[in-house]
Coordinates of C-alpha atoms in Angstrom, one line a residue:
Chain A
M1 CA 148.3 72.2 70.7
K2 CA 144.8 71.9 69.1
Y3 CA 145.7 74.5 66.5
A4 CA 149.1 72.8 65.8
I5 CA 147.2 69.6 65.1
W6 CA 144.8 71.2 62.7
I7 CA 147.6 73.1 61.0
G8 CA 149.5 69.8 60.7
L9 CA 146.5 68.2 59.1
A10 CA 146.2 71.0 56.5
L11 CA 149.9 70.7 55.8
L12 CA 149.6 66.9 55.4
L13 CA 146.8 67.4 52.9
I14 CA 148.9 69.8 50.9
L15 CA 152.0 67.6 51.1
H16 CA 149.9 64.7 49.9
Q17 CA 149.8 66.3 46.5
D18 CA 153.6 65.4 46.0
F19 CA 155.2 68.4 44.3
W20 CA 158.7 66.7 44.2
F21 CA 158.6 63.1 42.9
W22 CA 155.7 63.1 40.4
N23 CA 157.9 62.1 37.4
D24 CA 160.9 60.8 39.4
G25 CA 161.5 57.1 38.6
S26 CA 164.4 56.6 41.0
L27 CA 164.2 53.7 43.4
L28 CA 164.8 53.4 47.1
M29 CA 166.7 50.2 48.2
G30 CA 166.6 49.3 44.6
F31 CA 162.9 48.3 44.5
L32 CA 160.6 51.0 45.9
P33 CA 159.8 53.8 43.5
V34 CA 160.5 57.1 45.3
G35 CA 157.0 58.5 44.5
M36 CA 155.4 55.6 46.3
A37 CA 157.9 55.8 49.2
Y38 CA 156.9 59.4 49.7
Q39 CA 153.2 58.5 49.9
I40 CA 154.0 55.7 52.4
G41 CA 155.7 58.4 54.4
I42 CA 152.5 60.4 54.3
S43 CA 150.6 57.4 55.7
I44 CA 153.0 57.1 58.6
A45 CA 152.9 60.9 59.2
A46 CA 149.1 60.6 59.3
A47 CA 149.2 57.9 62.0
V48 CA 151.6 60.1 64.0
L49 CA 149.3 63.2 63.6
W50 CA 146.2 61.2 64.7
W51 CA 148.1 59.8 67.7
L52 CA 148.8 63.4 68.7
A53 CA 145.2 64.3 68.1
T54 CA 144.0 61.5 70.4
R55 CA 146.4 62.8 73.1
Y56 CA 145.8 66.6 72.8
C57 CA 142.5 67.1 71.0
W58 CA 140.3 64.3 72.3
P59 CA 136.8 65.6 72.8
D60 CA 135.3 65.6 76.2
V61 CA 132.7 62.8 76.2
D62 CA 131.3 61.6 79.4
I63 CA 128.5 59.2 78.3
H64 CA 129.1 55.7 79.4
D65 CA 125.8 54.1 80.4
R66 CA 123.0 54.3 77.9
A67 CA 120.4 53.6 80.4
D68 CA 121.1 56.9 82.0
V69 CA 121.1 59.0 78.9
V70 CA 118.5 57.9 76.4
E71 CA 116.0 60.7 76.1
E72 CA 112.5 60.5 75.0
G73 CA 110.7 62.6 72.4
R74 CA 112.7 62.0 69.3
L75 CA 111.1 61.5 66.0
Chain B
M1 CA 141.1 21.0 43.3
I2 CA 143.2 21.3 46.5
A3 CA 142.8 25.1 46.3
L4 CA 139.0 24.7 46.1
G5 CA 139.1 22.4 49.1
I6 CA 141.0 25.0 51.2
I7 CA 138.5 27.7 50.2
G8 CA 135.6 25.4 51.1
G9 CA 137.3 24.7 54.5
Y10 CA 137.7 28.4 55.2
L11 CA 134.0 29.1 54.4
A12 CA 133.0 26.2 56.7
L13 CA 135.1 27.8 59.5
L14 CA 133.4 31.1 59.0
L15 CA 130.0 29.5 59.2
A16 CA 131.0 27.8 62.5
L17 CA 132.1 31.2 63.9
G18 CA 128.7 32.7 63.0
L19 CA 126.9 29.9 64.6
F20 CA 129.0 30.1 67.7
S21 CA 128.5 33.8 68.1
S22 CA 124.7 33.2 67.7
R23 CA 124.8 31.4 71.0
L24 CA 125.6 34.7 72.6
F25 CA 122.7 36.4 70.8
R26 CA 120.4 38.0 73.3
G27 CA 117.4 37.8 71.0
T28 CA 116.7 41.5 70.8
R29 CA 116.8 43.9 67.8
E30 CA 119.4 46.0 69.5
D31 CA 121.7 43.1 70.1
Y32 CA 121.2 41.9 66.5
M33 CA 122.0 45.3 65.0
L34 CA 124.4 46.9 67.5
A35 CA 125.8 44.0 69.6
S36 CA 124.4 45.8 72.6
H37 CA 127.1 48.5 72.4
S38 CA 129.7 46.1 73.7
I39 CA 132.6 46.4 71.2
G40 CA 135.9 47.5 72.6
P41 CA 138.9 49.2 70.9
Y42 CA 140.5 46.2 69.2
L43 CA 137.3 44.7 67.8
L44 CA 136.2 48.2 66.7
L45 CA 139.5 48.7 64.9
M46 CA 139.4 45.3 63.2
S47 CA 135.7 45.6 62.2
L48 CA 136.0 49.2 61.0
F49 CA 139.1 48.4 59.0
G50 CA 137.7 45.1 57.7
T51 CA 134.5 46.9 56.6
T52 CA 136.2 49.7 54.8
M53 CA 138.8 47.5 53.1
T54 CA 136.8 45.8 50.4
A55 CA 137.5 43.9 47.3
F56 CA 138.3 47.4 46.1
A57 CA 141.4 47.5 48.3
L58 CA 142.8 44.1 47.2
V59 CA 141.4 43.1 43.8
G60 CA 140.6 46.7 42.6
S61 CA 143.9 48.3 43.7
T62 CA 146.0 45.6 42.2
G63 CA 144.1 45.8 38.9
E64 CA 144.3 49.6 38.8
A65 CA 148.0 49.7 39.6
F66 CA 148.4 47.2 36.7
R67 CA 146.9 49.9 34.5
Q68 CA 148.0 53.2 36.1
G69 CA 151.1 52.4 38.1
I70 CA 152.2 53.5 41.6
G71 CA 150.0 56.7 41.5
V72 CA 147.1 54.6 42.7
Y73 CA 148.6 54.5 46.2
G74 CA 148.6 58.2 46.6
M75 CA 145.2 58.5 45.0
L76 CA 143.4 56.4 47.5
A77 CA 145.6 54.8 50.2
S78 CA 147.6 57.6 51.7
S79 CA 144.6 60.0 51.2
S80 CA 142.3 57.5 53.0
G81 CA 144.8 57.2 55.8
I82 CA 144.4 60.9 56.5
V83 CA 140.7 61.4 55.7
H84 CA 139.2 58.1 57.1
S85 CA 140.7 58.9 60.5
L86 CA 139.5 62.5 60.2
C87 CA 135.9 61.2 59.7
F88 CA 136.2 58.8 62.7
F89 CA 137.4 61.8 64.7
L90 CA 135.1 64.5 63.5
I91 CA 132.0 62.6 62.6
G92 CA 132.2 59.1 64.3
I93 CA 132.8 60.2 67.9
K94 CA 130.1 62.9 67.7
L95 CA 127.6 60.5 66.2
W96 CA 128.4 57.8 68.7
T97 CA 127.7 60.3 71.5
L98 CA 124.4 61.4 70.0
G99 CA 123.6 57.8 69.2
R100 CA 124.1 56.7 72.9
K101 CA 122.2 59.8 74.1
Y102 CA 119.1 59.4 71.9
G103 CA 119.3 55.6 71.2
Y104 CA 119.8 55.6 67.4
T105 CA 120.3 52.4 65.5
T106 CA 120.7 53.7 62.0
Q107 CA 121.9 56.8 60.2
I108 CA 118.5 57.7 59.0
E109 CA 117.1 57.8 62.5
F110 CA 119.8 60.4 63.3
F111 CA 119.0 62.6 60.3
R112 CA 115.2 62.4 61.0
D113 CA 115.7 63.4 64.6
R114 CA 118.3 66.1 63.9
L115 CA 116.3 67.7 61.1
G116 CA 113.0 67.3 63.0
N117 CA 111.4 65.8 59.8
R118 CA 109.7 62.5 59.7
N119 CA 110.0 62.0 55.9
I120 CA 113.7 62.7 55.2
G121 CA 114.1 58.9 55.5
L122 CA 111.9 58.4 52.5
L123 CA 114.3 60.4 50.4
L124 CA 117.5 59.1 51.9
F125 CA 116.5 55.4 52.0
P126 CA 116.4 54.7 48.2
I127 CA 119.6 56.7 47.7
I128 CA 121.5 55.0 50.5
V129 CA 120.4 51.5 49.4
G130 CA 120.9 52.4 45.8
L131 CA 124.5 53.4 46.5
V132 CA 125.0 50.3 48.6
I133 CA 124.1 48.0 45.7
P134 CA 127.2 48.9 43.5
Y135 CA 129.2 48.6 46.7
L136 CA 127.8 45.1 47.2
L137 CA 128.3 44.4 43.6
I138 CA 132.1 45.1 44.0
G139 CA 132.3 42.2 46.5
V140 CA 130.1 39.8 44.6
L141 CA 131.8 40.4 41.2
A142 CA 135.3 40.2 42.8
S143 CA 134.6 37.0 44.7
G144 CA 133.4 35.3 41.5
S145 CA 136.4 36.5 39.5
V146 CA 138.9 35.5 42.1
I147 CA 137.6 31.9 42.6
N148 CA 137.3 31.5 38.9
G149 CA 140.8 32.7 38.4
V150 CA 142.5 30.3 40.9
T151 CA 140.5 27.3 40.0
R152 CA 141.0 27.6 36.2
G153 CA 142.0 24.2 34.7
A154 CA 140.8 22.2 37.8
F155 CA 137.6 21.0 36.1
P156 CA 138.3 21.0 32.4
E157 CA 135.2 18.9 31.5
V158 CA 132.6 20.1 33.9
F159 CA 133.3 23.8 33.5
A160 CA 134.8 23.9 30.0
E161 CA 133.2 27.3 29.1
T162 CA 135.0 29.1 32.0
G163 CA 138.5 27.7 31.3
G164 CA 137.9 24.7 33.6
G165 CA 137.4 27.0 36.6
V166 CA 134.4 27.4 38.9
P167 CA 132.1 29.8 37.0
P168 CA 131.9 33.3 38.5
W169 CA 128.1 33.0 38.8
L170 CA 128.4 29.9 41.0
A171 CA 131.3 31.2 43.1
S172 CA 129.5 34.5 43.8
L173 CA 126.3 32.6 44.7
V174 CA 128.2 30.5 47.3
I175 CA 129.9 33.5 48.8
C176 CA 126.6 35.4 49.1
C177 CA 125.0 32.4 50.8
V178 CA 127.9 31.9 53.3
V179 CA 127.8 35.6 54.3
L180 CA 124.1 35.7 54.5
I181 CA 124.1 32.6 56.8
Y182 CA 126.6 33.9 59.3
V183 CA 125.1 37.4 59.3
F184 CA 121.6 35.9 60.0
F185 CA 122.8 33.7 62.8
G186 CA 125.4 36.1 64.4
G187 CA 123.9 39.5 63.7
M188 CA 126.3 42.4 64.5
R189 CA 128.2 40.4 67.1
G190 CA 128.9 37.6 64.6
T191 CA 129.8 40.3 62.0
A192 CA 132.3 42.0 64.3
W193 CA 133.9 38.7 65.3
A194 CA 133.9 37.4 61.7
N195 CA 135.4 40.8 60.6
T196 CA 138.1 40.6 63.2
F197 CA 139.0 37.1 62.2
Q198 CA 138.9 37.8 58.5
T199 CA 140.8 41.1 58.8
S200 CA 143.6 39.2 60.6
V201 CA 143.5 36.5 57.9
F202 CA 143.7 38.9 55.0
M203 CA 146.4 41.0 56.5
I204 CA 148.6 38.0 57.3
L205 CA 147.9 36.2 54.1
G206 CA 148.3 39.4 52.2
I207 CA 151.9 39.7 53.4
V208 CA 152.5 36.0 52.6
T209 CA 151.1 36.6 49.1
F210 CA 153.4 39.5 48.6
V211 CA 156.5 37.5 49.6
V212 CA 155.4 34.5 47.4
I213 CA 154.8 36.7 44.4
A214 CA 158.0 38.6 44.8
N215 CA 160.0 35.4 45.1
G216 CA 158.2 33.9 42.2
I217 CA 158.9 36.9 39.9
G218 CA 162.5 37.5 41.1
G219 CA 163.9 34.0 41.2
Q220 CA 166.9 35.3 43.3
G221 CA 168.3 34.2 46.6
S222 CA 166.7 36.7 49.0
L223 CA 163.4 38.6 49.3
L224 CA 165.2 42.0 48.8
A225 CA 167.0 40.7 45.7
N226 CA 163.6 39.3 44.4
M227 CA 161.9 42.6 44.9
Q228 CA 164.7 44.5 43.2
S229 CA 164.6 42.1 40.3
A230 CA 160.8 42.4 40.0
T231 CA 161.0 46.2 39.9
A232 CA 164.0 46.1 37.5
K233 CA 161.8 44.3 35.0
V234 CA 159.2 47.0 35.2
A235 CA 161.9 49.7 34.8
D236 CA 162.9 48.0 31.6
L237 CA 159.5 47.4 30.1
H238 CA 157.1 50.0 31.7
P239 CA 159.1 52.7 33.4
D240 CA 156.1 55.0 33.4
K241 CA 154.4 52.6 35.9
L242 CA 157.1 53.5 38.5
T243 CA 156.1 57.2 38.4
Q244 CA 152.9 59.2 38.4
E245 CA 153.4 60.2 34.8
G246 CA 150.2 60.4 32.8
I247 CA 148.0 61.1 35.8
S248 CA 146.6 64.6 35.8
Q249 CA 147.8 66.4 39.0
F250 CA 144.4 68.2 39.4
K251 CA 142.5 64.9 39.0
F252 CA 144.9 63.4 41.6
A253 CA 144.0 66.2 44.0
T254 CA 140.3 65.7 43.5
Y255 CA 140.7 62.0 44.6
L256 CA 141.2 63.4 48.1
L257 CA 137.4 63.9 48.3
I258 CA 136.7 60.2 47.7
P259 CA 137.6 58.9 51.2
L260 CA 135.1 61.4 52.8
S261 CA 132.5 58.8 51.7
V262 CA 133.4 56.9 54.9
G263 CA 131.6 59.6 56.9
M264 CA 128.3 58.7 55.2
F265 CA 128.7 54.9 54.8
P266 CA 125.6 53.5 56.6
H267 CA 127.5 50.4 57.6
V268 CA 130.3 52.4 59.1
F269 CA 127.8 54.5 61.0
Q270 CA 126.4 51.3 62.5
H271 CA 129.8 50.0 63.5
W272 CA 130.5 53.3 65.2
L273 CA 127.4 52.8 67.3
T274 CA 128.6 49.4 68.5
A275 CA 131.5 51.0 70.4
R276 CA 131.5 50.5 74.2
S277 CA 132.8 54.0 74.8
A278 CA 134.3 57.0 73.1
E279 CA 137.7 55.8 74.2
S280 CA 137.2 52.8 71.9
F281 CA 137.7 55.1 68.9
K282 CA 141.3 56.0 69.8
L283 CA 142.9 52.9 68.5
P284 CA 141.0 52.9 65.1
V285 CA 141.8 56.6 64.6
V286 CA 145.6 56.0 65.1
A287 CA 146.0 52.6 63.6
H288 CA 143.8 53.0 60.5
P289 CA 146.4 54.8 58.3
L290 CA 149.0 52.2 59.1
F291 CA 146.7 49.3 58.4
I292 CA 145.8 50.8 55.1
M293 CA 149.4 51.1 54.3
I294 CA 150.1 47.4 55.2
V295 CA 147.3 46.2 52.9
W296 CA 147.7 48.7 50.0
A297 CA 151.4 49.0 49.5
P298 CA 152.0 45.3 48.7
C299 CA 148.9 45.2 46.4
I300 CA 150.1 48.3 44.5
L301 CA 153.6 46.8 44.1
V302 CA 152.2 43.4 42.9
G303 CA 149.9 45.2 40.4
V304 CA 152.9 47.2 39.0
W305 CA 155.2 44.1 38.9
A306 CA 152.4 42.2 37.1
T307 CA 152.8 44.5 34.1
S308 CA 156.3 43.0 33.4
A309 CA 156.5 39.7 35.3
T310 CA 157.2 36.7 33.1
L311 CA 157.3 32.9 33.6
D312 CA 159.3 30.9 31.1
G313 CA 159.5 34.0 28.9
V314 CA 155.7 34.6 28.8
L315 CA 153.9 37.5 30.5
I316 CA 152.1 36.1 33.5
V317 CA 149.3 38.7 33.3
P318 CA 148.7 39.6 29.7
P319 CA 147.6 43.2 29.0
N320 CA 144.1 42.0 27.9
T321 CA 143.4 40.2 31.2
P322 CA 139.7 40.7 32.1
P323 CA 139.1 43.3 34.8
N324 CA 139.4 42.0 38.4
Q325 CA 141.4 38.9 37.5
E326 CA 144.9 40.3 37.7
L327 CA 145.6 39.3 41.3
A328 CA 144.0 35.8 40.9
T329 CA 146.0 35.2 37.7
I330 CA 149.4 36.0 39.3
V331 CA 148.5 34.1 42.5
K332 CA 147.6 31.0 40.5
A333 CA 150.7 31.2 38.4
L334 CA 153.2 31.7 41.2
A335 CA 151.8 30.0 44.3
G336 CA 151.3 26.2 44.6
D337 CA 147.8 24.7 45.0
V338 CA 147.9 24.8 48.8
L339 CA 149.3 28.3 49.1
G340 CA 147.1 29.4 46.3
G341 CA 144.0 28.1 48.2
L342 CA 145.1 29.9 51.4
L343 CA 145.9 33.2 49.5
T344 CA 142.5 33.0 47.9
A345 CA 140.9 32.5 51.3
G346 CA 142.7 35.7 52.3
I347 CA 141.3 37.7 49.4
L348 CA 137.8 36.3 50.1
A349 CA 138.2 37.3 53.7
A350 CA 138.6 40.9 52.7
I351 CA 135.6 40.7 50.4
M352 CA 133.3 39.0 52.9
S353 CA 134.3 41.3 55.8
S354 CA 132.7 44.1 54.0
L355 CA 129.7 42.3 52.5
D356 CA 128.6 41.2 56.0
S357 CA 128.4 44.7 57.4
Q358 CA 126.6 46.0 54.4
F359 CA 124.0 43.2 54.5
L360 CA 123.3 43.7 58.1
C361 CA 123.1 47.5 57.7
I362 CA 120.6 47.6 54.9
G363 CA 118.4 45.2 56.8
S364 CA 118.6 47.5 59.9
I365 CA 117.7 50.6 57.8
F366 CA 114.7 48.9 56.2
T367 CA 113.3 47.6 59.5
N368 CA 113.9 50.8 61.5
D369 CA 113.4 53.5 59.1
I370 CA 110.7 52.2 56.8
V371 CA 108.7 49.4 58.5
L372 CA 108.8 50.4 62.2
H373 CA 108.8 54.1 61.6
H374 CA 105.9 54.2 59.2
W375 CA 103.8 51.3 60.6
G376 CA 104.6 51.5 64.3
K377 CA 106.9 49.5 66.6
E378 CA 104.0 48.2 68.7
R379 CA 102.7 46.1 65.8
F380 CA 105.7 43.8 65.7
S381 CA 107.5 41.5 68.1
E382 CA 111.3 41.5 68.4
K383 CA 111.5 38.2 66.4
Q384 CA 109.3 39.7 63.7
M385 CA 111.6 42.7 63.4
V386 CA 114.7 40.6 63.0
L387 CA 112.9 38.4 60.5
M388 CA 111.9 41.5 58.4
A389 CA 115.5 42.7 58.4
R390 CA 116.6 39.3 57.2
L391 CA 114.0 39.1 54.4
F392 CA 114.9 42.5 53.1
V393 CA 118.6 41.6 53.0
V394 CA 117.8 38.5 51.0
A395 CA 115.8 40.6 48.5
V396 CA 118.7 43.2 48.1
V397 CA 121.3 40.4 47.8
A398 CA 119.1 38.7 45.1
V399 CA 119.0 42.0 43.1
T400 CA 122.7 42.5 43.5
Y401 CA 123.4 39.0 42.5
C402 CA 121.3 39.3 39.4
L403 CA 123.1 42.5 38.4
S404 CA 126.4 40.7 38.8
L405 CA 125.4 38.3 36.0
F406 CA 125.5 41.1 33.5
E407 CA 128.7 42.3 31.8
P408 CA 131.3 42.7 34.5
R409 CA 132.5 46.2 35.3
S410 CA 135.9 47.1 36.8
V411 CA 135.7 46.8 40.6
F412 CA 137.8 49.9 40.9
A413 CA 135.6 52.0 38.6
M414 CA 132.4 50.8 40.4
G415 CA 133.9 51.6 43.7
I416 CA 134.8 55.1 42.7
W417 CA 131.2 55.8 41.5
C418 CA 129.7 54.4 44.7
F419 CA 132.1 56.4 47.0
S420 CA 131.5 59.6 44.9
G421 CA 127.8 59.3 45.8
Y422 CA 128.4 58.9 49.5
T423 CA 130.9 61.8 49.4
G424 CA 128.2 63.9 47.9
L425 CA 126.1 63.2 51.0
F426 CA 129.0 64.1 53.3
P427 CA 128.1 67.9 53.5
L428 CA 124.7 66.9 55.0
A429 CA 126.3 64.8 57.7
F430 CA 128.9 67.5 58.5
A431 CA 126.3 70.3 58.6
C432 CA 124.0 68.2 60.8
L433 CA 126.8 68.0 63.4
Y434 CA 128.5 71.4 63.0
W435 CA 126.0 73.9 61.5
R436 CA 123.1 75.0 63.6
R437 CA 121.6 77.0 60.8
L438 CA 121.0 74.0 58.6
T439 CA 117.3 73.7 57.7
V440 CA 115.1 70.8 56.5
A441 CA 114.7 72.5 53.1
G442 CA 118.5 72.8 52.8
A443 CA 118.9 69.1 53.6
Y444 CA 116.4 68.1 51.0
A445 CA 117.9 70.4 48.4
S446 CA 121.4 69.0 49.1
V447 CA 120.3 65.3 48.8
I448 CA 118.3 65.9 45.6
A449 CA 121.1 67.9 44.0
M450 CA 123.6 65.2 44.9
A451 CA 121.4 62.5 43.4
A452 CA 120.6 64.4 40.2
S453 CA 124.2 65.4 39.6
W454 CA 125.5 61.9 40.3
I455 CA 123.0 60.4 37.9
W456 CA 124.0 63.0 35.3
F457 CA 127.7 62.2 35.5
F458 CA 127.2 58.5 35.8
T459 CA 125.1 58.6 32.6
Q460 CA 127.8 60.7 30.9
S461 CA 130.4 58.0 31.8
Q462 CA 128.2 55.4 29.9
F463 CA 127.1 53.9 33.2
G464 CA 130.6 53.4 34.5
M465 CA 131.8 51.7 31.3
N466 CA 134.2 54.6 30.5
R467 CA 136.9 53.8 33.1
G468 CA 138.9 57.0 32.5
Y469 CA 135.9 59.4 32.7
S470 CA 136.7 62.8 34.1
V471 CA 135.0 66.2 34.1
D472 CA 137.1 68.5 32.0
V473 CA 136.9 72.3 32.3
Q474 CA 138.9 75.1 30.7
L475 CA 140.4 77.5 33.3
F476 CA 142.9 80.3 32.4
G477 CA 143.6 78.6 29.1
Q478 CA 144.4 75.3 30.7
E479 CA 142.3 72.2 30.6
L480 CA 141.6 70.8 34.1
H481 CA 140.6 67.1 34.5
M482 CA 138.7 66.3 37.7
M483 CA 136.9 63.4 39.2
P484 CA 133.1 63.8 39.1
V485 CA 133.1 63.7 42.9
L486 CA 134.3 67.3 43.0
P487 CA 131.4 68.9 41.1
I488 CA 128.9 66.6 42.8
T489 CA 130.1 67.6 46.3
V490 CA 130.3 71.3 45.4
I491 CA 126.8 71.3 44.0
A492 CA 125.4 69.4 47.1
T493 CA 127.2 71.9 49.4
V494 CA 126.1 75.0 47.6
C495 CA 122.5 73.9 47.6
L496 CA 122.7 73.0 51.3
I497 CA 124.0 76.4 52.3
A498 CA 122.0 78.5 49.9
V499 CA 118.6 76.9 50.6
S500 CA 119.3 76.8 54.3
L501 CA 120.1 80.6 54.3
V502 CA 117.0 81.6 52.4
T503 CA 114.6 79.5 54.5
S504 CA 113.5 80.1 58.0
P505 CA 116.0 79.1 60.7
P506 CA 115.2 75.9 62.6
D507 CA 113.8 75.9 66.1
E508 CA 116.6 76.8 68.4
A509 CA 115.4 74.6 71.3
H510 CA 115.3 71.6 69.0
V511 CA 118.8 72.3 67.5
R512 CA 120.4 72.8 71.0
R513 CA 119.8 69.1 71.7
F514 CA 122.5 68.2 69.1
F515 CA 125.3 70.6 70.1
S516 CA 127.9 70.4 72.7
D517 CA 126.2 72.6 75.3
A518 CA 123.5 69.9 75.5
Q519 CA 125.5 66.7 75.0
S520 CA 127.1 66.2 78.4

């Protein structure tokens, strides 16, 4: 799943370039330019992708109490 | 006059919030700067979002959409939705873990410790503060422009020279003082609370603004009909604004690098450290792209509609409108006094929710990384440390305020230059967390190369005055236009890698402290 998320991220970055609606002035619902609607779709897809990342790629972090973990000797 | 009263009331409310949160202040430097690591998911989301959404997002995006059309959304909003969360995920959680493990308060403390070099802060400090100043300037300039815009005509005799509106210099001064006061009293806790409150205010009022402006332009029976009518006017007069025509595709692609700057913003780093646990990051990672969409999409549409919107047959926002005044002008024309005051309060909320974090952060960096690090902690009491942070912030705000009195630059252009500099430092942050072979010399080379190339390109753009500046190269007989952020980041990365590889590897025992096998 981890790999699927990172592939999804790469795909999203490529799709962000918008190869289809660059010069398309048509409107969705009569008011929203299709090029902008496409980019709004990218925003929503990003939220979905990051939700999947928090479910399947979340790093293993087990630090909760600073009193237990602060180490001496740093610069 | 009514609008000014509402704005005044809102500012008083903010001051009260700052004073109330100061009652919870524990009197220590850590509580002042990091709220004792007590911030949960919701407050973290709101404070991170409020901090990253500046005047750039509201005033700048509307103004830029007014000039360039809908392409501005893809350039910065959808790209930020992907890349900001990526930075929270890849950089934020790791830095939070190391911050809790080794007790960092500032970004420079981390770099100093990771690189095992006491003096890296002396190089990074002037660069980080130098880049924060244009960022602060964005907020200071925008607040002055917005208040001036909505109060125009209210004081025709007192402020005759500024169209009867509160002069930008006075409005900016008041905003700086209000933010300084609540940051001073509330510290990071006050800032997080104020950010949460202000983020809610600007998101709700932003939607109200959108509806009011759409209804004002359209003049039809329903919101949908009004939006359709507003867009139809643009389709008639400026159809190019409804497409990405005229924007270089390669330049558009290079904009993707700009949001990486969030990985190096010192104030975002400090907000990361306030998190109660790593779990607190989940909500910001997921919701951030949606929140950006909620704020940016209406602003872009309003900016595009403003190109063609008329009132009694006259353009509401003439093409020669001064930079940063497009949003205020349309709000003033289409909202009544009461609503205009509330909407302005919303815009100011977005501006102030960034200024506060930046003020607090630069004070923290100065105290921790310059004074305490080089003169010794034991020489100062906790109270003295907090006082020093406050005095330094006042000095930086005074410099920023004086700079704002010069000829105003476009908020959008200033923001892009500032973000480009931070993106140029991103390779260093990334390498510190993910590349064991990074050496001190490589880090120095990268930072110096970033600063030198940034200054070179900034000078070439006539110090940001040339708004459409791009770096143009000929490749395979084709001219490519790119944002300066691309060459700056490439130069910084190449120097970091090349110099690290030709210098002696760092001490393995030291490096191991920062990698996963040593973190748990």
